[in-house]
C-alpha cells in the first residue's frame, strides 16, 4: 500500500518547516499541496516520466485520503520536489539536505 496524497503533502510541508510535531497544516495548505502535487506529476508525465502516481479523473480534485500510488522508493524524491515547488507559496526557501 502506498501513502496517501495528504501524507505526501505533509512530508513536503515538514521539509519546509511549515509543519512540525507542534504545528499542523491547515486545510488550505493541504489543498494547495494536493494541487501542486497533481500539477507537478502531470508535467512530469507530459515529459514521459511516470512514477505510478494516481492522477485524479478529469475535472476532479485529489483528496487527502486518496492513495498516491507511489512506491516506497519514490516517496522521498516526490516529497522533496513537491517541497521545492511549494516553497515560494509558503514563503519559504527550500534548503538542500
PDB file of C-alpha atoms in Angstrom:
ATOM      1  CA  UNK A   1       0.000   0.000   0.000  1.00  0.00           C
ATOM      2  CA  UNK A   2       1.285   3.439  -0.883  1.00  0.00           C
ATOM      3  CA  UNK A   3       0.993   6.568   1.200  1.00  0.00           C
ATOM      4  CA  UNK A   4      -1.963   8.866   0.756  1.00  0.00           C
ATOM      5  CA  UNK A   5      -1.692  12.132  -1.128  1.00  0.00           C
ATOM      6  CA  UNK A   6      -2.349  14.013   2.121  1.00  0.00           C
ATOM      7  CA  UNK A   7       0.584  12.221   3.784  1.00  0.00           C
ATOM      8  CA  UNK A   8       2.767  13.156   0.811  1.00  0.00           C
ATOM      9  CA  UNK A   9       1.843  16.828   1.219  1.00  0.00           C
ATOM     10  CA  UNK A  10       2.530  16.683   4.966  1.00  0.00           C
ATOM     11  CA  UNK A  11       6.013  15.276   4.275  1.00  0.00           C
ATOM     12  CA  UNK A  12       6.717  18.158   1.895  1.00  0.00           C
ATOM     13  CA  UNK A  13       5.455  20.698   4.442  1.00  0.00           C
ATOM     14  CA  UNK A  14       7.663  19.137   7.122  1.00  0.00           C
ATOM     15  CA  UNK A  15      10.658  19.507   4.814  1.00  0.00           C
ATOM     16  CA  UNK A  16       9.842  23.213   4.552  1.00  0.00           C
ATOM     17  CA  UNK A  17       9.428  23.604   8.309  1.00  0.00           C
ATOM     18  CA  UNK A  18       5.781  24.613   7.924  1.00  0.00           C
ATOM     19  CA  UNK A  19       4.611  21.576   9.900  1.00  0.00           C
ATOM     20  CA  UNK A  20       6.304  20.002  12.914  1.00  0.00           C
ATOM     21  CA  UNK A  21       5.380  17.998  15.992  1.00  0.00           C
ATOM     22  CA  UNK A  22       3.514  21.009  17.426  1.00  0.00           C
ATOM     23  CA  UNK A  23       2.137  22.770  14.339  1.00  0.00           C
ATOM     24  CA  UNK A  24      -0.230  21.042  11.936  1.00  0.00           C
ATOM     25  CA  UNK A  25      -1.134  22.032   8.396  1.00  0.00           C
ATOM     26  CA  UNK A  26      -4.322  23.935   7.798  1.00  0.00           C
ATOM     27  CA  UNK A  27      -6.824  22.736   5.175  1.00  0.00           C
ATOM     28  CA  UNK A  28      -5.776  25.435   2.693  1.00  0.00           C
ATOM     29  CA  UNK A  29      -2.129  24.307   2.847  1.00  0.00           C
ATOM     30  CA  UNK A  30      -3.197  20.712   2.247  1.00  0.00           C
ATOM     31  CA  UNK A  31      -5.452  21.737  -0.659  1.00  0.00           C
ATOM     32  CA  UNK A  32      -2.643  23.802  -2.215  1.00  0.00           C
ATOM     33  CA  UNK A  33      -0.224  20.906  -1.755  1.00  0.00           C
ATOM     34  CA  UNK A  34      -2.573  18.463  -3.436  1.00  0.00           C
ATOM     35  CA  UNK A  35      -2.992  20.824  -6.392  1.00  0.00           C
ATOM     36  CA  UNK A  36       0.778  21.327  -6.645  1.00  0.00           C
ATOM     37  CA  UNK A  37       1.416  17.573  -6.491  1.00  0.00           C
ATOM     38  CA  UNK A  38      -1.099  16.833  -9.238  1.00  0.00           C
ATOM     39  CA  UNK A  39       0.268  19.617 -11.455  1.00  0.00           C
ATOM     40  CA  UNK A  40       3.886  18.641 -10.850  1.00  0.00           C
ATOM     41  CA  UNK A  41       3.329  14.972 -11.677  1.00  0.00           C
ATOM     42  CA  UNK A  42       1.185  15.854 -14.713  1.00  0.00           C
ATOM     43  CA  UNK A  43       4.083  17.933 -16.024  1.00  0.00           C
ATOM     44  CA  UNK A  44       6.477  15.024 -15.461  1.00  0.00           C
ATOM     45  CA  UNK A  45       4.112  12.696 -17.318  1.00  0.00           C
ATOM     46  CA  UNK A  46       3.989  15.159 -20.217  1.00  0.00           C
ATOM     47  CA  UNK A  47       7.764  14.685 -20.436  1.00  0.00           C
ATOM     48  CA  UNK A  48       7.484  10.891 -20.335  1.00  0.00           C
ATOM     49  CA  UNK A  49       8.315  10.458 -16.646  1.00  0.00           C
ATOM     50  CA  UNK A  50       5.912   8.033 -14.983  1.00  0.00           C
ATOM     51  CA  UNK A  51       6.160   7.112 -11.313  1.00  0.00           C
ATOM     52  CA  UNK A  52       2.859   5.368 -10.612  1.00  0.00           C
ATOM     53  CA  UNK A  53       1.169   8.452  -9.130  1.00  0.00           C
ATOM     54  CA  UNK A  54      -2.610   8.166  -9.389  1.00  0.00           C
ATOM     55  CA  UNK A  55      -3.931  11.242 -11.156  1.00  0.00           C
ATOM     56  CA  UNK A  56      -7.480  12.419 -10.396  1.00  0.00           C
ATOM     57  CA  UNK A  57     -10.136  11.861 -13.011  1.00  0.00           C
ATOM     58  CA  UNK A  58     -10.711  14.730 -15.455  1.00  0.00           C
ATOM     59  CA  UNK A  59     -12.276  17.684 -13.682  1.00  0.00           C
ATOM     60  CA  UNK A  60     -11.864  16.153 -10.216  1.00  0.00           C
ATOM     61  CA  UNK A  61      -9.537  17.261  -7.433  1.00  0.00           C
ATOM     62  CA  UNK A  62      -7.340  14.943  -5.406  1.00  0.00           C
ATOM     63  CA  UNK A  63      -8.426  14.402  -1.825  1.00  0.00           C
ATOM     64  CA  UNK A  64      -6.087  13.943   1.175  1.00  0.00           C
ATOM     65  CA  UNK A  65      -7.228  10.326   1.702  1.00  0.00           C
ATOM     66  CA  UNK A  66      -6.623   9.330  -1.945  1.00  0.00           C
ATOM     67  CA  UNK A  67      -3.878   6.756  -2.413  1.00  0.00           C
ATOM     68  CA  UNK A  68      -0.890   8.302  -4.176  1.00  0.00           C
ATOM     69  CA  UNK A  69       0.156   5.125  -5.964  1.00  0.00           C
ATOM     70  CA  UNK A  70       3.799   5.852  -5.125  1.00  0.00           C
ATOM     71  CA  UNK A  71       6.119   3.059  -4.116  1.00  0.00           C
ATOM     72  CA  UNK A  72       8.361   3.466  -1.068  1.00  0.00           C
ATOM     73  CA  UNK A  73      11.401   4.229  -3.225  1.00  0.00           C
ATOM     74  CA  UNK A  74       9.641   7.186  -4.892  1.00  0.00           C
ATOM     75  CA  UNK A  75       8.129   8.910  -1.858  1.00  0.00           C
ATOM     76  CA  UNK A  76      11.170  10.863  -0.658  1.00  0.00           C
ATOM     77  CA  UNK A  77      12.042  12.185  -4.110  1.00  0.00           C
ATOM     78  CA  UNK A  78       8.493  13.237  -4.903  1.00  0.00           C
ATOM     79  CA  UNK A  79       8.035  14.872  -1.480  1.00  0.00           C
ATOM     80  CA  UNK A  80      11.334  16.762  -1.866  1.00  0.00           C
ATOM     81  CA  UNK A  81      10.385  18.009  -5.327  1.00  0.00           C
ATOM     82  CA  UNK A  82       6.965  18.988  -4.031  1.00  0.00           C
ATOM     83  CA  UNK A  83       8.610  20.944  -1.202  1.00  0.00           C
ATOM     84  CA  UNK A  84      10.794  22.825  -3.695  1.00  0.00           C
ATOM     85  CA  UNK A  85       7.747  23.664  -5.821  1.00  0.00           C
ATOM     86  CA  UNK A  86       5.668  24.744  -2.811  1.00  0.00           C
ATOM     87  CA  UNK A  87       8.392  26.794  -1.084  1.00  0.00           C
ATOM     88  CA  UNK A  88       7.518  30.179  -2.664  1.00  0.00           C
ATOM     89  CA  UNK A  89       3.815  29.684  -1.893  1.00  0.00           C
ATOM     90  CA  UNK A  90       4.679  29.006   1.748  1.00  0.00           C
ATOM     91  CA  UNK A  91       7.060  31.961   1.974  1.00  0.00           C
ATOM     92  CA  UNK A  92       9.986  29.590   2.469  1.00  0.00           C
ATOM     93  CA  UNK A  93      13.215  28.839   0.743  1.00  0.00           C
ATOM     94  CA  UNK A  94      13.902  25.185   0.052  1.00  0.00           C
ATOM     95  CA  UNK A  95      17.079  24.040   1.772  1.00  0.00           C
ATOM     96  CA  UNK A  96      19.349  21.328   0.461  1.00  0.00           C
ATOM     97  CA  UNK A  97      19.509  18.370   2.836  1.00  0.00           C
TER      98      UNK A  97
END
